[in-house]
């Protein structure tokens, strides 16, 4: 609104009429301007005579966030990405919220949450649906509406735990403390769904009292509120003489039948369940109960204690019985005719072992196996008496002394079972012996490996505590390998077939020359024609919408003298980066790209250490021949640039030492 | 290990997860065919090998990275890892045992009293979170120790952390908070 001077009369009193859009001199009346661009609000008549404003509301902080780059770089003109996100978010919120019948205030709050979430970049990597649902649920919780997370997951057909995860994360990041769910909130909603007609209110009140009672009795901690509501409503309905079956209730409340039954039984255990209906409505019991899982835990502990006591008693009783039995046996033996010589010793051992068998049914499997072995030898190997007797004598001794002391037993058993294995393997097969050997050896090695472990930082294996023999068992021998191979092949036949077909397909395509390696998918890029590297960089960056974190001045200076290499694109440590980039280049050139091979021959011929020198002249060469090879130059250019960067970085690093790192 | 002084709380370590690298490429098929107790999972690209002695399950990748789970102490995890490496060495790979690190320790502990979860969550607002619809326990994350404690209403705790000391420290940290929100002694049962 500059006060202008009238052309005709020179007066400075000019009247600008916004409505008509004209500027008129009040002195002489001449029209200075016509059709001024008006910034008044315009109205348009819609259907039904409703007038609405023309135009949109633009947010104040919309396009202000233009990144400050160097001169000459254009941002893609059009709607800002952030505004688009917010708009689509708002739309989705409205849609979902209306399905849940949330009022407008809630929806606005939800949208505010969403804006916060977007500004904190929490939408990245998450589905928009999940984020929207989480925002809506956040609103539901803060407002206290009777909406469950299950409802939202029903609408979206998403797993409720996934939604829950997103919700928890958002609540934590936004520092919003959602108040805890009160089951009382859900009662009116479920009662309404159960269709109690006129008496809905009364039933709800009864159910509310029940829920409050449950809370006092500690049934509600750690449980889904909907389960409690279901149980309360069922009882309340029955109290008011409504016939609602368990199935009706669970279809409304969305819990399983088992859960409902369990809640009912828990409630039954509380003293409140003993009251009559009238008493319940009037009286409120003072006592509180423990939570049911706590009582269950205590019950378990009690049972365990009882069992232990029983076991002890049993042992005592067994001790008594064994005494009696021994006495009886000795008496019997006295009365029996005595065997002479070798057989005497034999019978003694056998008698002892058979009694052992009866009593020690609960001893560890080693011993029972031993006793079983003994029994079988008795029956089957009458001819091998001498051999067997010797071994038994040996075992008998060890069993006597080593009954309580397990450490010596395994060793001696181990030594004595070895000779026994061969005759018995014929009878019993190889399997039990292997298992037993394993167990014994494991005892042995376990005793050995109790000592502390020293940390070895070299990378060499400390073999001190490792028993090689045991490890050998982990490796199958030749025959077993064959068997396993066969099995495995059969099992995974399908997978192997697929792999073969894939390979054949690839080979065929290779022969035909139509083979496209699908490993890297590059978008089709147009060639950039530029005369100098600097221009090429500029043009590429224009097209590529580079982020604001690159210092473009430095990029431009790269072609010239070694500037300060402070770009954030080469963040990873230089050593790794050079290796990575060079290997990438090598890999790239190994791809079917015959046209590029000419240039790369130049670069590839040189050794890795000298490519840095070669890299310098090539960037100039490549943009010139950039037009001819198809599709390769832009990635190659970028690579060359990045390699140039690296080259600079490396040389700078050598010169300056670690200083360049500070610039990152 | 308990700050209240009267009784000692038993912290039982139930699981220790550790990783290490063999610094050499492993052929999973060889391992699958020549080892006992191995399960080959071609779709995940790994082999599961179970050791009996320190009861450990190891996931072996072809890059040479190995994750061991199922140990009951840090030392056991290391022993199991070394055993596993020795086994692989015997199978013919040039194994170099490096970068052994215990990544996660899971321990269980039980308070002698029950805990009122809603009060507990209210008192420790942003750090603790409780969603009965999702999980019956309240979750308390200690940022400084990088440990997470799950508190159940019966008073049992599940603690996970990067090593055993952190886990013990976490239990000590959380004990006074739980003590405040103790359930009052019940009159019945």
mmCIF file of C-alpha atoms in Angstrom, chain A residues 230-597:
data_model
loop_
_atom_site.group_PDB
_atom_site.id
_atom_site.type_symbol
_atom_site.label_atom_id
_atom_site.label_comp_id
_atom_site.label_asym_id
_atom_site.label_seq_id
_atom_site.Cartn_x
_atom_site.Cartn_y
_atom_site.Cartn_z
ATOM 1 C CA UNK A 230 -18.442 -60.577 31.112
ATOM 2 C CA UNK A 231 -18.526 -62.528 34.349
ATOM 3 C CA UNK A 232 -20.143 -59.665 36.239
ATOM 4 C CA UNK A 233 -22.795 -59.180 33.596
ATOM 5 C CA UNK A 234 -23.614 -62.834 33.476
ATOM 6 C CA UNK A 235 -24.159 -62.977 37.205
ATOM 7 C CA UNK A 236 -26.105 -59.722 37.195
ATOM 8 C CA UNK A 237 -28.353 -60.952 34.415
ATOM 9 C CA UNK A 238 -29.113 -64.129 36.287
ATOM 10 C CA UNK A 239 -29.774 -62.155 39.431
ATOM 11 C CA UNK A 240 -32.412 -60.163 37.627
ATOM 12 C CA UNK A 241 -33.868 -63.284 36.094
ATOM 13 C CA UNK A 242 -32.647 -62.753 32.573
ATOM 14 C CA UNK A 243 -31.571 -65.858 30.749
ATOM 15 C CA UNK A 244 -28.283 -65.014 29.175
ATOM 16 C CA UNK A 245 -26.156 -67.974 28.373
ATOM 17 C CA UNK A 246 -22.412 -67.992 28.419
ATOM 18 C CA UNK A 247 -22.358 -67.971 24.646
ATOM 19 C CA UNK A 248 -24.358 -64.763 24.400
ATOM 20 C CA UNK A 249 -22.084 -63.030 26.811
ATOM 21 C CA UNK A 250 -18.870 -64.112 25.136
ATOM 22 C CA UNK A 251 -20.069 -63.033 21.741
ATOM 23 C CA UNK A 252 -20.541 -59.544 23.113
ATOM 24 C CA UNK A 253 -17.544 -59.340 25.361
ATOM 25 C CA UNK A 254 -15.067 -61.099 23.106
ATOM 26 C CA UNK A 255 -13.377 -63.432 25.482
ATOM 27 C CA UNK A 256 -13.155 -67.174 25.409
ATOM 28 C CA UNK A 257 -15.597 -69.441 27.197
ATOM 29 C CA UNK A 258 -12.818 -70.873 29.318
ATOM 30 C CA UNK A 259 -11.832 -67.436 30.525
ATOM 31 C CA UNK A 260 -15.360 -66.640 31.555
ATOM 32 C CA UNK A 261 -15.757 -69.891 33.403
ATOM 33 C CA UNK A 262 -12.503 -69.335 35.182
ATOM 34 C CA UNK A 263 -13.548 -65.874 36.338
ATOM 35 C CA UNK A 264 -16.789 -67.294 37.587
ATOM 36 C CA UNK A 265 -15.031 -69.992 39.586
ATOM 37 C CA UNK A 266 -12.660 -67.442 41.038
ATOM 38 C CA UNK A 267 -15.560 -65.318 42.066
ATOM 39 C CA UNK A 268 -17.150 -68.355 43.557
ATOM 40 C CA UNK A 269 -14.128 -68.774 45.791
ATOM 41 C CA UNK A 270 -14.565 -65.356 47.304
ATOM 42 C CA UNK A 271 -16.756 -65.029 50.377
ATOM 43 C CA UNK A 272 -19.040 -62.609 48.581
ATOM 44 C CA UNK A 273 -20.452 -65.392 46.494
ATOM 45 C CA UNK A 274 -21.965 -66.895 49.593
ATOM 46 C CA UNK A 275 -24.291 -63.962 50.127
ATOM 47 C CA UNK A 276 -27.816 -63.978 48.816
ATOM 48 C CA UNK A 277 -28.885 -61.451 46.254
ATOM 49 C CA UNK A 278 -30.513 -59.120 48.746
ATOM 50 C CA UNK A 279 -27.644 -59.297 51.137
ATOM 51 C CA UNK A 280 -25.259 -58.522 48.367
ATOM 52 C CA UNK A 281 -27.124 -55.394 47.389
ATOM 53 C CA UNK A 282 -27.141 -54.124 50.914
ATOM 54 C CA UNK A 283 -24.012 -55.341 52.577
ATOM 55 C CA UNK A 284 -20.438 -54.889 51.575
ATOM 56 C CA UNK A 285 -18.069 -57.344 53.153
ATOM 57 C CA UNK A 286 -15.048 -55.883 54.828
ATOM 58 C CA UNK A 287 -12.585 -58.580 54.042
ATOM 59 C CA UNK A 288 -10.386 -58.563 51.000
ATOM 60 C CA UNK A 289 -8.963 -61.576 49.330
ATOM 61 C CA UNK A 290 -5.642 -62.362 47.764
ATOM 62 C CA UNK A 291 -5.422 -62.407 43.997
ATOM 63 C CA UNK A 292 -6.333 -65.853 42.666
ATOM 64 C CA UNK A 293 -2.991 -66.536 41.044
ATOM 65 C CA UNK A 294 -1.285 -65.703 44.326
ATOM 66 C CA UNK A 295 -3.426 -68.218 46.163
ATOM 67 C CA UNK A 296 -2.797 -70.744 43.413
ATOM 68 C CA UNK A 297 0.924 -70.236 43.841
ATOM 69 C CA UNK A 298 0.698 -70.664 47.559
ATOM 70 C CA UNK A 299 -1.432 -73.740 47.087
ATOM 71 C CA UNK A 300 1.227 -75.194 44.837
ATOM 72 C CA UNK A 301 3.920 -74.448 47.360
ATOM 73 C CA UNK A 302 1.893 -76.183 50.014
ATOM 74 C CA UNK A 303 1.391 -79.236 47.817
ATOM 75 C CA UNK A 304 5.100 -79.437 47.201
ATOM 76 C CA UNK A 305 5.789 -79.303 50.873
ATOM 77 C CA UNK A 306 3.296 -82.045 51.506
ATOM 78 C CA UNK A 307 4.852 -84.172 48.831
ATOM 79 C CA UNK A 308 8.260 -83.765 50.355
ATOM 80 C CA UNK A 309 6.977 -84.782 53.704
ATOM 81 C CA UNK A 310 5.289 -87.781 52.203
ATOM 82 C CA UNK A 311 8.454 -88.789 50.423
ATOM 83 C CA UNK A 312 10.388 -88.595 53.624
ATOM 84 C CA UNK A 313 7.850 -90.697 55.378
ATOM 85 C CA UNK A 314 7.925 -93.179 52.585
ATOM 86 C CA UNK A 315 11.672 -93.458 52.894
ATOM 87 C CA UNK A 316 11.369 -94.160 56.535
ATOM 88 C CA UNK A 317 8.767 -96.772 55.955
ATOM 89 C CA UNK A 318 10.846 -98.287 53.186
ATOM 90 C CA UNK A 319 13.786 -98.442 55.491
ATOM 91 C CA UNK A 320 11.740 -100.398 57.921
ATOM 92 C CA UNK A 321 10.447 -102.706 55.242
ATOM 93 C CA UNK A 322 13.934 -103.372 53.908
ATOM 94 C CA UNK A 323 15.103 -104.286 57.372
ATOM 95 C CA UNK A 324 12.311 -106.771 57.687
ATOM 96 C CA UNK A 325 13.014 -108.087 54.246
ATOM 97 C CA UNK A 326 16.683 -108.612 54.969
ATOM 98 C CA UNK A 327 15.874 -110.451 58.072
ATOM 99 C CA UNK A 328 13.465 -112.674 56.245
ATOM 100 C CA UNK A 329 15.979 -113.366 53.508
ATOM 101 C CA UNK A 330 18.725 -114.299 55.880
ATOM 102 C CA UNK A 331 16.385 -116.651 57.587
ATOM 103 C CA UNK A 332 15.433 -118.209 54.287
ATOM 104 C CA UNK A 333 19.015 -118.594 53.247
ATOM 105 C CA UNK A 334 19.855 -120.334 56.390
ATOM 106 C CA UNK A 335 17.133 -122.776 55.728
ATOM 107 C CA UNK A 336 18.078 -123.285 52.035
ATOM 108 C CA UNK A 337 20.817 -125.778 51.004
ATOM 109 C CA UNK A 338 24.093 -123.928 50.483
ATOM 110 C CA UNK A 339 25.823 -123.817 47.125
ATOM 111 C CA UNK A 340 29.510 -124.451 46.972
ATOM 112 C CA UNK A 341 32.402 -122.636 45.457
ATOM 113 C CA UNK A 342 31.866 -120.200 42.697
ATOM 114 C CA UNK A 343 28.147 -120.314 42.799
ATOM 115 C CA UNK A 344 27.993 -119.149 46.378
ATOM 116 C CA UNK A 345 29.381 -115.809 45.582
ATOM 117 C CA UNK A 346 27.105 -115.660 42.598
ATOM 118 C CA UNK A 347 23.920 -116.151 44.562
ATOM 119 C CA UNK A 348 24.885 -113.617 47.189
ATOM 120 C CA UNK A 349 25.317 -110.929 44.619
ATOM 121 C CA UNK A 350 22.112 -111.811 42.877
ATOM 122 C CA UNK A 351 20.107 -111.756 46.103
ATOM 123 C CA UNK A 352 21.438 -108.363 46.945
ATOM 124 C CA UNK A 353 20.682 -106.982 43.559
ATOM 125 C CA UNK A 354 17.178 -108.312 43.345
ATOM 126 C CA UNK A 355 16.278 -106.647 46.596
ATOM 127 C CA UNK A 356 17.866 -103.517 45.328
ATOM 128 C CA UNK A 357 15.690 -103.648 42.282
ATOM 129 C CA UNK A 358 12.549 -103.748 44.317
ATOM 130 C CA UNK A 359 13.432 -100.873 46.579
ATOM 131 C CA UNK A 360 15.296 -98.531 44.383
ATOM 132 C CA UNK A 361 12.727 -98.052 41.713
ATOM 133 C CA UNK A 362 13.171 -94.354 41.942
ATOM 134 C CA UNK A 363 16.954 -94.318 41.807
ATOM 135 C CA UNK A 364 18.589 -92.870 38.763
ATOM 136 C CA UNK A 365 18.343 -94.634 35.453
ATOM 137 C CA UNK A 366 21.955 -95.737 35.454
ATOM 138 C CA UNK A 367 21.463 -97.969 38.373
ATOM 139 C CA UNK A 368 18.224 -99.433 37.187
ATOM 140 C CA UNK A 369 19.809 -100.162 33.855
ATOM 141 C CA UNK A 370 22.594 -101.854 35.652
ATOM 142 C CA UNK A 371 20.203 -103.962 37.626
ATOM 143 C CA UNK A 372 18.234 -104.782 34.525
ATOM 144 C CA UNK A 373 21.422 -105.858 32.835
ATOM 145 C CA UNK A 374 22.081 -108.030 35.758
ATOM 146 C CA UNK A 375 18.703 -109.666 35.538
ATOM 147 C CA UNK A 376 19.119 -110.425 31.867
ATOM 148 C CA UNK A 377 22.543 -111.942 32.388
ATOM 149 C CA UNK A 378 21.075 -114.154 34.987
ATOM 150 C CA UNK A 379 18.492 -115.489 32.629
ATOM 151 C CA UNK A 380 20.380 -115.657 29.392
ATOM 152 C CA UNK A 381 24.050 -116.172 30.003
ATOM 153 C CA UNK A 382 24.274 -119.240 32.165
ATOM 154 C CA UNK A 383 27.273 -120.347 30.128
ATOM 155 C CA UNK A 384 29.275 -117.215 30.694
ATOM 156 C CA UNK A 385 29.068 -117.559 34.437
ATOM 157 C CA UNK A 386 32.724 -117.065 35.181
ATOM 158 C CA UNK A 387 33.068 -113.952 33.074
ATOM 159 C CA UNK A 388 29.856 -112.542 34.403
ATOM 160 C CA UNK A 389 30.717 -113.329 37.972
ATOM 161 C CA UNK A 390 33.995 -111.496 37.720
ATOM 162 C CA UNK A 391 32.320 -108.428 36.351
ATOM 163 C CA UNK A 392 29.571 -108.597 38.834
ATOM 164 C CA UNK A 393 31.983 -108.855 41.638
ATOM 165 C CA UNK A 394 33.663 -105.794 40.392
ATOM 166 C CA UNK A 395 30.355 -104.006 40.087
ATOM 167 C CA UNK A 396 29.116 -105.320 43.352
ATOM 168 C CA UNK A 397 32.072 -103.756 45.068
ATOM 169 C CA UNK A 398 31.587 -100.470 43.377
ATOM 170 C CA UNK A 399 27.862 -100.548 43.962
ATOM 171 C CA UNK A 400 28.481 -101.162 47.627
ATOM 172 C CA UNK A 401 30.853 -98.339 48.121
ATOM 173 C CA UNK A 402 29.643 -96.079 45.414
ATOM 174 C CA UNK A 403 25.961 -96.198 46.155
ATOM 175 C CA UNK A 404 25.948 -92.821 47.777
ATOM 176 C CA UNK A 405 29.051 -91.462 46.209
ATOM 177 C CA UNK A 406 28.264 -90.989 42.608
ATOM 178 C CA UNK A 407 31.524 -89.672 41.402
ATOM 179 C CA UNK A 408 33.556 -92.805 41.671
ATOM 180 C CA UNK A 409 30.805 -95.040 40.460
ATOM 181 C CA UNK A 410 30.555 -93.716 36.957
ATOM 182 C CA UNK A 411 34.231 -94.192 36.342
ATOM 183 C CA UNK A 412 34.358 -97.749 37.519
ATOM 184 C CA UNK A 413 31.097 -98.564 35.865
ATOM 185 C CA UNK A 414 32.487 -97.057 32.764
ATOM 186 C CA UNK A 415 35.503 -99.272 32.845
ATOM 187 C CA UNK A 416 33.577 -102.384 33.643
ATOM 188 C CA UNK A 417 30.786 -101.882 31.239
ATOM 189 C CA UNK A 418 33.181 -101.704 28.342
ATOM 190 C CA UNK A 419 33.956 -105.385 28.326
ATOM 191 C CA UNK A 420 30.358 -106.081 29.029
ATOM 192 C CA UNK A 421 29.171 -104.116 26.101
ATOM 193 C CA UNK A 422 30.254 -106.622 23.513
ATOM 194 C CA UNK A 423 28.298 -109.613 24.749
ATOM 195 C CA UNK A 424 25.301 -107.545 25.673
ATOM 196 C CA UNK A 425 25.241 -105.584 22.486
ATOM 197 C CA UNK A 426 24.280 -108.752 20.770
ATOM 198 C CA UNK A 427 21.324 -109.022 23.062
ATOM 199 C CA UNK A 428 20.268 -105.514 23.645
ATOM 200 C CA UNK A 429 21.567 -103.480 20.781
ATOM 201 C CA UNK A 430 23.828 -100.518 20.683
ATOM 202 C CA UNK A 431 21.546 -97.720 21.705
ATOM 203 C CA UNK A 432 21.334 -97.904 25.470
ATOM 204 C CA UNK A 433 25.058 -98.292 25.819
ATOM 205 C CA UNK A 434 25.711 -95.155 23.843
ATOM 206 C CA UNK A 435 23.295 -93.220 25.966
ATOM 207 C CA UNK A 436 24.792 -94.533 29.133
ATOM 208 C CA UNK A 437 28.292 -93.821 28.000
ATOM 209 C CA UNK A 438 27.184 -90.344 27.227
ATOM 210 C CA UNK A 439 25.711 -89.847 30.663
ATOM 211 C CA UNK A 440 28.739 -91.239 32.431
ATOM 212 C CA UNK A 441 31.147 -89.244 30.440
ATOM 213 C CA UNK A 442 29.054 -86.201 30.973
ATOM 214 C CA UNK A 443 29.332 -86.650 34.721
ATOM 215 C CA UNK A 444 33.047 -87.059 34.314
ATOM 216 C CA UNK A 445 33.492 -83.990 32.208
ATOM 217 C CA UNK A 446 31.075 -81.964 34.283
ATOM 218 C CA UNK A 447 33.192 -82.613 37.337
ATOM 219 C CA UNK A 448 36.187 -81.596 35.329
ATOM 220 C CA UNK A 449 34.747 -78.430 33.935
ATOM 221 C CA UNK A 450 33.747 -76.899 37.222
ATOM 222 C CA UNK A 451 36.938 -74.881 37.250
ATOM 223 C CA UNK A 452 36.811 -71.264 36.185
ATOM 224 C CA UNK A 453 37.090 -70.218 32.599
ATOM 225 C CA UNK A 454 39.766 -67.762 31.576
ATOM 226 C CA UNK A 455 38.859 -65.208 28.971
ATOM 227 C CA UNK A 456 40.807 -65.607 25.772
ATOM 228 C CA UNK A 457 40.896 -62.591 23.610
ATOM 229 C CA UNK A 458 43.174 -63.831 20.901
ATOM 230 C CA UNK A 459 40.600 -65.717 19.008
ATOM 231 C CA UNK A 460 42.372 -68.975 19.678
ATOM 232 C CA UNK A 461 40.247 -71.617 21.283
ATOM 233 C CA UNK A 462 41.033 -72.479 24.816
ATOM 234 C CA UNK A 463 40.814 -76.243 24.761
ATOM 235 C CA UNK A 464 41.422 -76.737 28.418
ATOM 236 C CA UNK A 465 37.961 -77.676 29.506
ATOM 237 C CA UNK A 466 36.679 -79.155 26.346
ATOM 238 C CA UNK A 467 36.495 -82.840 26.182
ATOM 239 C CA UNK A 468 37.359 -83.880 22.691
ATOM 240 C CA UNK A 469 35.818 -87.241 23.018
ATOM 241 C CA UNK A 470 32.465 -85.838 23.778
ATOM 242 C CA UNK A 471 32.700 -83.553 20.845
ATOM 243 C CA UNK A 472 33.596 -86.423 18.616
ATOM 244 C CA UNK A 473 30.222 -87.843 19.428
ATOM 245 C CA UNK A 474 28.611 -84.818 17.946
ATOM 246 C CA UNK A 475 30.050 -85.684 14.616
ATOM 247 C CA UNK A 476 28.593 -88.608 12.786
ATOM 248 C CA UNK A 477 30.757 -91.188 11.115
ATOM 249 C CA UNK A 478 30.759 -91.996 7.409
ATOM 250 C CA UNK A 479 27.881 -94.383 7.345
ATOM 251 C CA UNK A 480 25.707 -92.179 9.419
ATOM 252 C CA UNK A 481 26.532 -89.275 7.163
ATOM 253 C CA UNK A 482 25.333 -91.246 4.186
ATOM 254 C CA UNK A 483 22.126 -92.206 5.838
ATOM 255 C CA UNK A 484 21.520 -88.669 6.954
ATOM 256 C CA UNK A 485 22.307 -87.295 3.546
ATOM 257 C CA UNK A 486 19.759 -89.584 2.017
ATOM 258 C CA UNK A 487 17.143 -88.678 4.538
ATOM 259 C CA UNK A 488 17.810 -85.011 4.135
ATOM 260 C CA UNK A 489 17.657 -85.198 0.400
ATOM 261 C CA UNK A 490 14.339 -86.920 0.566
ATOM 262 C CA UNK A 491 12.960 -84.519 3.063
ATOM 263 C CA UNK A 492 13.988 -81.418 1.225
ATOM 264 C CA UNK A 493 13.365 -82.817 -2.235
ATOM 265 C CA UNK A 494 11.024 -80.033 -3.136
ATOM 266 C CA UNK A 495 13.365 -77.307 -2.105
ATOM 267 C CA UNK A 496 16.247 -78.850 -3.961
ATOM 268 C CA UNK A 497 14.119 -79.261 -7.052
ATOM 269 C CA UNK A 498 13.179 -75.640 -6.954
ATOM 270 C CA UNK A 499 16.793 -74.626 -6.644
ATOM 271 C CA UNK A 500 17.752 -76.778 -9.607
ATOM 272 C CA UNK A 501 15.006 -75.380 -11.752
ATOM 273 C CA UNK A 502 16.026 -71.890 -10.879
ATOM 274 C CA UNK A 503 19.580 -72.609 -11.845
ATOM 275 C CA UNK A 504 18.554 -74.152 -15.111
ATOM 276 C CA UNK A 505 16.417 -71.200 -15.870
ATOM 277 C CA UNK A 506 19.265 -68.844 -15.208
ATOM 278 C CA UNK A 507 21.640 -70.848 -17.359
ATOM 279 C CA UNK A 508 19.206 -70.942 -20.222
ATOM 280 C CA UNK A 509 18.697 -67.253 -20.079
ATOM 281 C CA UNK A 510 22.387 -66.692 -19.975
ATOM 282 C CA UNK A 511 22.825 -68.668 -23.128
ATOM 283 C CA UNK A 512 20.115 -66.803 -24.838
ATOM 284 C CA UNK A 513 21.582 -63.582 -23.721
ATOM 285 C CA UNK A 514 18.362 -62.380 -22.192
ATOM 286 C CA UNK A 515 19.652 -62.844 -18.715
ATOM 287 C CA UNK A 516 18.949 -59.929 -16.459
ATOM 288 C CA UNK A 517 20.474 -60.105 -13.104
ATOM 289 C CA UNK A 518 17.723 -59.080 -10.837
ATOM 290 C CA UNK A 519 19.900 -58.347 -7.911
ATOM 291 C CA UNK A 520 19.928 -54.618 -8.148
ATOM 292 C CA UNK A 521 16.943 -52.728 -9.338
ATOM 293 C CA UNK A 522 17.851 -49.339 -10.568
ATOM 294 C CA UNK A 523 15.188 -46.948 -11.633
ATOM 295 C CA UNK A 524 15.459 -45.914 -15.213
ATOM 296 C CA UNK A 525 17.551 -42.807 -15.209
ATOM 297 C CA UNK A 526 17.996 -40.345 -17.964
ATOM 298 C CA UNK A 527 21.429 -39.466 -19.067
ATOM 299 C CA UNK A 528 22.783 -36.204 -17.946
ATOM 300 C CA UNK A 529 24.684 -34.305 -20.557
ATOM 301 C CA UNK A 530 27.095 -31.903 -19.090
ATOM 302 C CA UNK A 531 30.329 -30.415 -20.137
ATOM 303 C CA UNK A 532 32.124 -30.294 -16.853
ATOM 304 C CA UNK A 533 32.015 -32.455 -13.802
ATOM 305 C CA UNK A 534 30.710 -29.564 -11.765
ATOM 306 C CA UNK A 535 27.749 -29.112 -14.035
ATOM 307 C CA UNK A 536 27.110 -32.809 -14.050
ATOM 308 C CA UNK A 537 27.009 -32.842 -10.283
ATOM 309 C CA UNK A 538 24.635 -29.948 -10.202
ATOM 310 C CA UNK A 539 22.285 -31.474 -12.678
ATOM 311 C CA UNK A 540 22.342 -34.831 -10.970
ATOM 312 C CA UNK A 541 21.592 -33.305 -7.622
ATOM 313 C CA UNK A 542 18.719 -31.386 -9.075
ATOM 314 C CA UNK A 543 17.154 -34.504 -10.337
ATOM 315 C CA UNK A 544 17.845 -36.553 -7.336
ATOM 316 C CA UNK A 545 16.446 -34.342 -4.590
ATOM 317 C CA UNK A 546 19.395 -34.661 -2.321
ATOM 318 C CA UNK A 547 18.937 -34.048 1.357
ATOM 319 C CA UNK A 548 19.852 -30.875 3.066
ATOM 320 C CA UNK A 549 22.735 -32.406 4.863
ATOM 321 C CA UNK A 550 25.234 -32.165 2.052
ATOM 322 C CA UNK A 551 27.505 -29.245 1.813
ATOM 323 C CA UNK A 552 27.239 -28.475 -1.859
ATOM 324 C CA UNK A 553 29.994 -25.944 -1.954
ATOM 325 C CA UNK A 554 32.427 -28.585 -1.017
ATOM 326 C CA UNK A 555 31.162 -30.880 -3.718
ATOM 327 C CA UNK A 556 31.738 -28.265 -6.275
ATOM 328 C CA UNK A 557 35.185 -27.535 -5.055
ATOM 329 C CA UNK A 558 36.179 -31.124 -5.324
ATOM 330 C CA UNK A 559 37.120 -30.956 -8.938
ATOM 331 C CA UNK A 560 39.645 -28.356 -8.220
ATOM 332 C CA UNK A 561 42.212 -28.224 -5.478
ATOM 333 C CA UNK A 562 41.808 -30.393 -2.459
ATOM 334 C CA UNK A 563 39.314 -28.478 -0.393
ATOM 335 C CA UNK A 564 38.362 -29.514 3.087
ATOM 336 C CA UNK A 565 36.607 -32.776 2.639
ATOM 337 C CA UNK A 566 33.780 -32.277 5.022
ATOM 338 C CA UNK A 567 30.824 -34.061 3.602
ATOM 339 C CA UNK A 568 28.488 -36.052 5.677
ATOM 340 C CA UNK A 569 27.844 -38.535 2.952
ATOM 341 C CA UNK A 570 31.053 -40.350 3.612
ATOM 342 C CA UNK A 571 30.297 -40.880 7.213
ATOM 343 C CA UNK A 572 31.568 -44.423 7.633
ATOM 344 C CA UNK A 573 35.233 -44.682 8.440
ATOM 345 C CA UNK A 574 37.372 -44.105 5.454
ATOM 346 C CA UNK A 575 39.158 -47.402 5.459
ATOM 347 C CA UNK A 576 35.987 -49.391 5.288
ATOM 348 C CA UNK A 577 34.429 -47.011 2.857
ATOM 349 C CA UNK A 578 37.259 -47.258 0.389
ATOM 350 C CA UNK A 579 37.162 -50.978 0.548
ATOM 351 C CA UNK A 580 33.435 -51.031 0.155
ATOM 352 C CA UNK A 581 33.366 -48.588 -2.697
ATOM 353 C CA UNK A 582 36.158 -50.230 -4.567
ATOM 354 C CA UNK A 583 34.633 -53.635 -4.194
ATOM 355 C CA UNK A 584 31.344 -52.212 -5.278
ATOM 356 C CA UNK A 585 32.931 -50.791 -8.332
ATOM 357 C CA UNK A 586 34.557 -54.050 -9.135
ATOM 358 C CA UNK A 587 31.266 -55.844 -8.663
ATOM 359 C CA UNK A 588 29.445 -53.382 -10.777
ATOM 360 C CA UNK A 589 31.830 -53.682 -13.600
ATOM 361 C CA UNK A 590 31.613 -57.407 -13.517
ATOM 362 C CA UNK A 591 27.982 -57.060 -14.424
ATOM 363 C CA UNK A 592 27.034 -57.347 -18.000
ATOM 364 C CA UNK A 593 27.864 -53.895 -19.152
ATOM 365 C CA UNK A 594 30.101 -54.267 -22.109
ATOM 366 C CA UNK A 595 30.102 -50.634 -23.080
ATOM 367 C CA UNK A 596 31.488 -49.491 -19.825
ATOM 368 C CA UNK A 597 34.229 -52.024 -19.927
#
